[in-house]
Amino acid sequence: MDIAASPAEKKSRHPASRKATRLRIIEAALRLFSQKGYLGATTREIAREAAVSEMTLFRHFPSKEALFEAVLSTHTFLPALKSILPAIQNVAIEEALAAIARKYLETLDTRRDFIKIMLSECSYFPEKVHAIYHSFLAEIFSTLAAYFKDMQKKGVMRPFDPILGARAFLAMFFTYFLTTDIVMFPSRDKTSVNAVVREYVSFFLYGTEQKAEA
Amino acid sequence: MDIAASPAEKKSRHPASRKATRLRIIEAALRLFSQKGYLGATTREIAREAAVSEMTLFRHFPSKEALFEAVLSTHTFLPALKSILPAIQNVAIEEALAAIARKYLETLDTRRDFIKIMLSECSYFPEKVHAIYHSFLAEIFSTLAAYFKDMQKKGVMRPFDPILGARAFLAMFFTYFLTTDIVMFPSRDKTSVNAVVREYVSFFLYGTEQKAEA
DNA sequence: TTGTTATGTTAGTGAGTACTAACCATCCCT
DNA sequence: AGGGATGGTTAGTACTCACTAACATAACAA
């Protein structure tokens, strides 16, 4: 036992390869869990997909459940919404909302497998999945709500509950993502994503009522 | 073999009890599938929950997968949205939309277990689940879109793509249902469902922009 | 070389699964 | 009373799963 081992240094001989193997297993698990569910994906299959032996898988993760947790914690995704907020401070509100929506959809798209797992296993691993959902949702809701509050202060938006507004706005796009990418419900023929974003933004911003003509 | 058996008559002695047993099994399967997923729920468990022996389960359904299909086909839910459309033809548009939203949320709520299954197993049984989703979504979208089209003709709503409008409107409430009932994300303290409905309806109808004061 | 680390290979264990066979109990209808 | 349909019980099969033990190999660092 090398008790005096410096904690700052891992001191392993082939750290790069070990880390890479671990990552390959996690990526393979992500793919297979999202395709077949936690119970449907076998450790043998995951190992084969990662091009390692099953023994190696269990040397890296003491159990299948531990691997599942590693998948979750590795891929916990920060909204990445904050990053574009500065860039849209001085553009028209329609453009700003459209940019937010596109960024959100883009984030959902790159994390599609992860979201599929979260939806599938939220019954089987309620606590694990809920914890991630809550931290994710709480952050993205409050981030967008803060932006709305700012717009209200500037007189660009009317007064309304900013949290509810954030939830409603994101909800439209989340369900759009869900129905097209997860449920595979075919979108209208040529309706491009941009057209949907524009239309949804105009719903949220201007509503659907027929304004009385003066 | 009673080849001459009349096809119009089932000719079973205890049809009521047989039907009831079958239903009990399906209900138990619905509960357990929604709690633990298709693979996580065992036939033994389902039988026990239904208070029948495992043999009886397999006498009614040749396989676990057949039972799953029976659960799906038994609980396929018609939107029940059409039923309230006549009653809201002559009320203010805000009230009409709120009534639609409440009816929709109510439908989602009573079919919570079913929806959980659909979300969980859409990776494991893509075709089965997608088929149901598609028929459900196509009907509810077109029903609501027809209503919107009518409102546009009457000059109550401005021109917009009615299908996209229907999708956006229902999307807000579906995700609200998802986050509160499935993901169990706590809603704001005292925010009642009715308050959320009212706020979401006003987003959809009037938008969030600050109107210039004349 | 020598020792250490990461991985592979083979063979296997015990548990749990969907599903079956065979026999028995009970009920309703005639 | 008797016959046929329904359901219970017991025991079991064949299979797959997560997970393990023991040993071999290859790369790298001293």
XYZ file of C-alpha atoms (C1' of nucleotides) in Angstrom:
488
model
C 0.000 0.000 0.000
C 1.543 3.252 -1.098
C -0.010 5.440 1.507
C 2.258 8.322 0.644
C 1.018 8.453 -2.913
C 0.414 12.006 -3.994
C -3.323 12.531 -4.364
C -2.735 15.004 -7.136
C -1.216 12.323 -9.306
C -3.048 9.144 -10.250
C 0.266 7.269 -10.587
C -1.169 4.690 -12.944
C 1.010 3.406 -15.698
C -1.401 3.508 -18.615
C -3.858 6.096 -17.545
C -4.806 7.236 -20.995
C -5.736 3.795 -22.185
C -7.603 2.975 -19.003
C -9.621 6.162 -19.189
C -10.310 5.591 -22.849
C -11.551 2.075 -22.208
C -13.804 3.304 -19.459
C -15.230 5.923 -21.765
C -15.749 3.419 -24.571
C -17.760 1.246 -22.200
C -19.841 4.187 -21.041
C -20.550 5.263 -24.598
C -21.535 1.746 -25.589
C -23.771 1.496 -22.548
C -25.394 4.809 -23.431
C -26.214 3.561 -26.902
C -27.547 0.199 -25.811
C -29.463 1.459 -22.794
C -31.190 3.991 -25.001
C -31.990 1.373 -27.613
C -33.127 -1.494 -25.411
C -33.605 -0.080 -21.976
C -31.620 -0.856 -18.855
C -32.896 -4.384 -18.424
C -32.961 -5.108 -22.139
C -29.297 -4.320 -22.672
C -27.018 -7.082 -21.409
C -23.538 -6.599 -20.054
C -22.229 -9.043 -22.643
C -23.716 -6.920 -25.403
C -22.363 -3.690 -23.962
C -18.901 -5.193 -23.692
C -19.026 -6.390 -27.276
C -20.228 -2.976 -28.457
C -17.342 -1.369 -26.593
C -14.924 -3.939 -28.063
C -13.772 -5.129 -24.660
C -14.277 -8.377 -22.825
C -17.087 -8.679 -20.337
C -14.503 -9.104 -17.580
C -13.029 -5.722 -18.381
C -16.441 -4.177 -18.038
C -16.787 -5.574 -14.539
C -13.269 -4.536 -13.671
C -14.207 -0.945 -14.434
C -17.677 -1.028 -12.919
C -18.494 -3.277 -9.982
C -22.048 -3.844 -11.198
C -24.391 -3.099 -14.035
C -26.171 -0.562 -11.876
C -22.894 1.216 -11.174
C -22.335 1.415 -14.916
C -25.781 2.906 -15.320
C -24.974 5.562 -12.753
C -21.712 6.298 -14.495
C -23.620 6.807 -17.735
C -25.968 9.220 -16.013
C -23.310 11.213 -14.220
C -21.039 11.393 -17.248
C -23.747 12.713 -19.492
C -25.551 15.038 -17.169
C -25.973 17.927 -19.509
C -25.849 21.499 -18.530
C -28.438 23.388 -20.467
C -25.936 25.376 -22.496
C -28.608 28.007 -22.655
C -26.733 30.476 -20.522
C -23.961 30.565 -23.072
C -26.039 32.282 -25.721
C -27.807 34.747 -23.472
C -25.140 37.458 -23.780
C -25.196 37.262 -27.560
C -28.897 37.975 -27.806
C -29.201 40.911 -25.495
C -29.405 43.451 -28.258
C -31.333 41.716 -30.992
C -35.061 41.854 -31.609
C -37.042 39.755 -29.183
C -38.338 37.442 -31.928
C -34.782 36.677 -32.964
C -33.697 36.181 -29.384
C -36.483 33.716 -28.642
C -35.839 31.884 -31.882
C -32.160 31.590 -31.007
C -33.015 30.252 -27.570
C -35.407 27.722 -29.062
C -32.889 26.559 -31.633
C -30.193 26.202 -29.003
C -32.577 24.232 -26.819
C -33.587 21.930 -29.655
C -29.946 21.483 -30.575
C -29.125 20.502 -27.004
C -31.978 18.012 -26.921
C -30.854 16.598 -30.239
C -27.268 15.944 -29.231
C -28.457 14.308 -26.011
C -31.161 12.261 -27.633
C -29.936 8.895 -26.326
C -29.554 10.310 -22.871
C -33.078 11.709 -22.869
C -34.449 8.430 -24.138
C -32.851 6.687 -21.176
C -34.207 9.242 -18.758
C -37.722 8.754 -20.107
C -37.498 4.990 -20.209
C -35.951 4.392 -16.822
C -37.743 7.040 -14.799
C -40.066 4.268 -13.646
C -37.327 1.774 -12.879
C -34.828 4.124 -11.249
C -37.069 6.912 -10.015
C -34.662 8.552 -7.603
C -31.611 8.491 -9.829
C -33.479 9.853 -12.815
C -35.559 12.367 -10.896
C -32.493 13.868 -9.281
C -31.019 14.640 -12.663
C -34.283 15.927 -14.048
C -34.779 18.242 -11.132
C -31.365 19.818 -11.265
C -31.622 20.195 -15.006
C -35.136 21.586 -15.035
C -34.617 23.907 -12.107
C -31.598 25.464 -13.761
C -33.019 25.876 -17.225
C -36.322 27.213 -15.926
C -34.697 29.809 -13.735
C -32.224 30.802 -16.424
C -34.927 31.486 -18.947
C -37.164 33.048 -16.317
C -34.410 35.500 -15.445
C -34.199 36.481 -19.082
C -37.955 37.019 -19.230
C -37.845 39.083 -16.072
C -35.259 41.260 -17.699
C -37.420 41.721 -20.769
C -40.327 42.654 -18.554
C -38.237 45.259 -16.804
C -37.277 46.700 -20.176
C -40.917 46.896 -21.174
C -40.493 44.452 -24.023
C -42.681 41.804 -22.431
C -45.868 42.255 -20.496
C -46.043 41.161 -16.870
C -46.577 37.440 -16.329
C -45.172 34.723 -14.103
C -41.707 34.285 -15.610
C -41.287 30.718 -14.383
C -44.569 29.663 -15.916
C -43.621 31.494 -19.066
C -40.308 29.673 -19.248
C -42.024 26.352 -18.694
C -44.627 27.027 -21.358
C -42.069 28.219 -23.880
C -39.721 25.297 -23.444
C -42.641 22.881 -23.244
C -43.685 23.638 -26.790
C -40.251 22.759 -28.087
C -39.675 19.807 -25.839
C -42.843 18.119 -27.015
C -41.954 18.996 -30.578
C -38.640 17.221 -30.067
C -40.374 14.330 -28.353
C -42.941 13.743 -31.063
C -40.558 14.082 -33.970
C -37.378 12.495 -32.625
C -38.525 9.992 -30.036
C -42.034 9.067 -31.073
C -41.118 9.600 -34.718
C -44.380 11.270 -35.530
C -43.878 12.680 -38.992
C -43.859 16.435 -39.121
C -45.800 18.148 -41.827
C -44.276 17.542 -45.201
C -41.893 20.389 -45.730
C -42.189 22.084 -42.396
C -38.586 22.782 -41.559
C -37.407 23.167 -38.016
C -36.839 26.852 -38.598
C -40.404 27.350 -39.738
C -41.697 25.598 -36.631
C -39.463 27.687 -34.427
C -40.687 30.873 -36.059
C -44.334 29.894 -35.740
C -44.021 28.766 -32.131
C -42.147 31.930 -31.201
C -44.869 34.020 -32.750
C -47.484 32.076 -30.789
C -45.656 32.741 -27.597
C -44.900 36.341 -28.334
C -47.979 37.594 -30.141
C -50.606 34.995 -29.364
C -53.195 33.684 -31.760
C -56.046 36.073 -31.220
C -57.304 38.240 -34.036
C -56.588 41.767 -33.023
C -59.294 44.279 -33.593
C -58.385 46.599 -36.406
C -58.684 50.174 -35.303
C -64.184 -30.406 -31.828
C -67.446 -28.572 -32.204
C -66.960 -27.477 -35.743
C -70.599 -26.482 -36.075
C -70.343 -23.971 -33.258
C -72.177 -20.815 -34.116
C -69.652 -18.052 -34.582
C -72.125 -15.443 -33.464
C -72.401 -16.976 -30.046
C -69.417 -17.570 -27.814
C -71.203 -20.502 -26.155
C -69.036 -20.357 -23.060
C -70.612 -21.235 -19.804
C -69.030 -18.703 -17.505
C -68.344 -15.837 -19.814
C -68.706 -13.136 -17.213
C -66.173 -14.642 -14.863
C -63.776 -15.435 -17.668
C -63.975 -11.907 -18.987
C -63.548 -10.525 -15.499
C -60.458 -12.607 -14.884
C -58.994 -11.499 -18.159
C -59.640 -7.886 -17.245
C -58.137 -8.302 -13.798
C -54.966 -9.643 -15.371
C -54.817 -6.778 -17.839
C -55.323 -4.213 -15.097
C -52.633 -5.781 -12.961
C -50.291 -5.862 -15.947
C -51.014 -2.209 -16.627
C -50.061 -1.290 -13.090
C -46.904 -3.365 -12.954
C -45.699 -2.542 -16.453
C -46.049 1.131 -15.640
C -44.219 0.723 -12.350
C -41.355 -1.539 -13.389
C -41.362 -1.592 -17.143
C -42.111 -4.498 -19.432
C -38.989 -6.493 -18.616
C -38.996 -5.546 -14.964
C -42.491 -6.837 -14.301
C -42.572 -10.613 -14.085
C -45.501 -12.792 -15.046
C -45.477 -14.291 -11.557
C -45.851 -10.839 -10.059
C -48.606 -9.853 -12.448
C -50.515 -13.027 -11.648
C -50.196 -12.405 -7.943
C -51.330 -8.808 -8.335
C -54.340 -10.044 -10.290
C -55.004 -12.700 -7.641
C -54.817 -15.546 -10.132
C -52.290 -18.290 -10.606
C -49.535 -17.882 -13.129
C -51.027 -20.758 -15.117
C -54.269 -18.860 -15.508
C -52.372 -15.922 -16.866
C -50.853 -18.095 -19.564
C -54.198 -19.710 -20.266
C -55.598 -16.298 -21.103
C -52.542 -14.945 -22.917
C -50.211 -17.247 -24.825
C -47.176 -15.134 -23.968
C -46.070 -12.129 -21.993
C -45.807 -10.131 -25.176
C -49.392 -11.003 -26.081
C -50.433 -9.734 -22.676
C -48.556 -6.523 -23.333
C -50.391 -6.082 -26.609
C -53.679 -6.738 -24.867
C -52.862 -4.012 -22.370
C -52.116 -1.597 -25.181
C -55.180 -2.392 -27.241
C -57.502 -2.379 -24.246
C -56.381 1.010 -23.068
C -55.951 2.798 -26.319
C -57.589 6.028 -25.395
C -59.621 8.108 -27.679
C -58.870 11.710 -26.987
C -62.307 12.502 -25.603
C -61.684 15.985 -26.827
C -64.325 15.853 -29.487
C -66.952 15.320 -26.841
C -66.611 18.782 -25.373
C -66.288 20.692 -28.617
C -70.053 21.210 -29.056
C -70.404 22.583 -25.550
C -67.858 25.332 -26.079
C -68.970 26.698 -29.394
C -70.645 29.718 -27.901
C -68.447 30.642 -24.966
C -65.618 33.126 -24.949
C -62.484 31.821 -26.592
C -60.471 31.974 -23.365
C -63.018 29.771 -21.636
C -63.150 27.399 -24.575
C -59.392 26.946 -24.661
C -59.282 26.526 -20.901
C -61.967 23.857 -21.098
C -60.053 22.045 -23.812
C -56.872 22.191 -21.780
C -58.562 20.919 -18.641
C -60.185 18.082 -20.544
C -56.854 17.177 -22.070
C -55.078 17.214 -18.725
C -57.873 15.151 -17.235
C -57.501 12.580 -19.992
C -53.756 12.411 -19.461
C -54.279 12.051 -15.749
C -56.653 9.119 -15.921
C -54.344 7.365 -18.379
C -51.194 8.095 -16.462
C -50.070 4.473 -16.172
C -50.741 3.902 -19.820
C -48.698 6.930 -20.840
C -45.869 5.861 -18.588
C -45.768 2.538 -20.390
C -45.835 4.213 -23.766
C -42.884 6.404 -22.795
C -40.908 3.596 -21.218
C -41.381 0.979 -23.886
C -41.170 3.121 -26.989
C -37.560 1.983 -27.223
C -38.256 -1.679 -26.629
C -41.407 -2.037 -28.713
C -41.036 0.790 -31.184
C -43.608 -0.349 -33.729
C -46.334 -1.270 -31.267
C -46.005 1.947 -29.326
C -45.509 4.183 -32.331
C -48.636 2.861 -33.993
C -50.714 3.899 -31.013
C -49.015 7.242 -30.685
C -49.554 8.022 -34.310
C -53.238 7.241 -34.369
C -53.731 9.144 -31.132
C -51.712 12.167 -32.120
C -53.086 12.358 -35.622
C -56.637 12.403 -34.323
C -56.168 14.865 -31.519
C -54.107 17.215 -33.661
C -56.629 17.275 -36.458
C -59.554 17.630 -34.065
C -58.095 20.667 -32.397
C -56.835 22.043 -35.701
C -60.357 21.878 -37.100
C -61.572 23.889 -34.139
C -58.862 26.478 -34.699
C -59.704 26.665 -38.379
C -63.290 27.385 -37.430
C -62.199 30.144 -35.076
C -60.103 31.637 -37.837
C -63.050 31.624 -40.186
C -65.096 33.410 -37.576
C -62.412 36.033 -37.213
C -61.712 35.155 -33.595
C -58.229 33.890 -34.303
C -55.656 35.276 -36.658
C -54.408 33.187 -39.548
C -51.758 30.610 -38.641
C -51.038 26.983 -39.430
C -53.792 25.269 -37.430
C -51.922 21.979 -37.081
C -48.851 23.711 -35.700
C -51.105 25.704 -33.426
C -52.738 22.569 -32.116
C -49.376 20.964 -31.541
C -48.022 23.988 -29.731
C -51.102 24.366 -27.566
C -51.254 20.735 -26.507
C -47.477 20.600 -26.136
C -47.538 23.146 -23.343
C -49.967 21.036 -21.356
C -48.439 17.705 -22.170
C -45.067 18.773 -20.851
C -46.750 20.285 -17.822
C -48.341 16.907 -17.171
C -45.041 15.148 -17.827
C -42.987 17.273 -15.467
C -45.488 17.276 -12.634
C -46.963 13.775 -12.826
C -44.270 11.636 -14.369
C -41.038 13.387 -13.495
C -42.573 14.698 -10.265
C -41.013 18.071 -10.624
C -42.691 20.170 -7.969
C -44.873 22.897 -9.340
C -44.652 26.312 -7.799
C -45.966 26.330 -4.297
C -49.596 27.202 -4.587
C -49.909 27.277 -8.323
C -53.081 25.376 -8.891
C -53.814 23.585 -12.108
C -56.452 26.129 -12.949
C -54.030 28.978 -12.572
C -51.568 27.252 -14.868
C -54.286 26.614 -17.415
C -55.342 30.231 -17.336
C -51.794 31.502 -17.710
C -50.928 29.093 -20.528
C -54.141 29.917 -22.359
C -53.350 33.593 -22.126
C -49.861 32.949 -23.499
C -51.307 31.110 -26.423
C -54.088 33.565 -27.052
C -52.560 36.933 -26.299
C -48.848 36.281 -26.351
C -46.307 37.770 -24.000
C -45.308 40.905 -25.811
C -45.890 44.280 -24.236
C -48.387 46.025 -26.449
C -47.716 49.610 -27.239
C -50.155 51.863 -25.438
C -51.867 54.210 -27.823
C 15.082 -8.453 -16.677
C 11.421 -7.724 -13.562
C 7.316 -5.949 -11.791
C 3.098 -3.597 -12.555
C -0.977 -2.517 -14.943
C -4.691 -3.309 -18.193
C -6.913 -6.589 -20.662
C -8.197 -11.210 -22.640
C -9.892 -16.096 -22.220
C -12.290 -19.868 -20.431
C -15.305 -21.906 -17.664
C -18.531 -21.567 -14.515
C -22.208 -20.370 -10.578
C -26.560 -19.344 -8.733
C -30.555 -16.990 -9.403
C -34.430 -15.802 -11.918
C -37.020 -15.896 -16.157
C -40.996 -17.223 -19.428
C -43.439 -20.958 -20.121
C -45.272 -26.073 -19.778
C -47.270 -30.686 -18.257
C -50.274 -33.143 -15.553
C -53.564 -33.488 -12.296
C -57.124 -31.738 -9.311
C -61.056 -28.593 -7.546
C -65.058 -25.949 -8.296
C -68.733 -23.976 -10.400
C -72.813 -23.416 -13.591
C -76.154 -25.206 -16.794
C -78.901 -28.667 -18.461
C -76.542 -35.999 -11.220
C -73.296 -35.161 -14.697
C -70.478 -32.672 -18.145
C -67.813 -29.129 -19.575
C -65.554 -24.983 -18.806
C -62.717 -22.433 -15.653
C -59.130 -21.977 -12.446
C -55.580 -23.746 -8.752
C -51.388 -26.440 -7.502
C -47.076 -28.521 -8.030
C -43.187 -29.491 -10.213
C -40.355 -28.731 -13.656
C -37.640 -27.335 -18.212
C -34.594 -24.729 -20.858
C -32.629 -20.602 -21.011
C -30.424 -16.249 -19.974
C -28.656 -13.113 -16.877
C -25.202 -10.628 -13.824
C -21.225 -11.693 -11.963
C -16.788 -14.503 -10.534
C -12.343 -17.343 -10.301
C -8.087 -18.519 -12.246
C -4.805 -18.030 -15.425
C -2.518 -16.037 -19.576
C -0.706 -12.081 -22.303
C 0.919 -7.796 -23.764
C 2.728 -3.204 -22.960
C 5.348 -0.269 -20.434
C 8.685 1.540 -16.794
C 12.429 0.779 -13.706
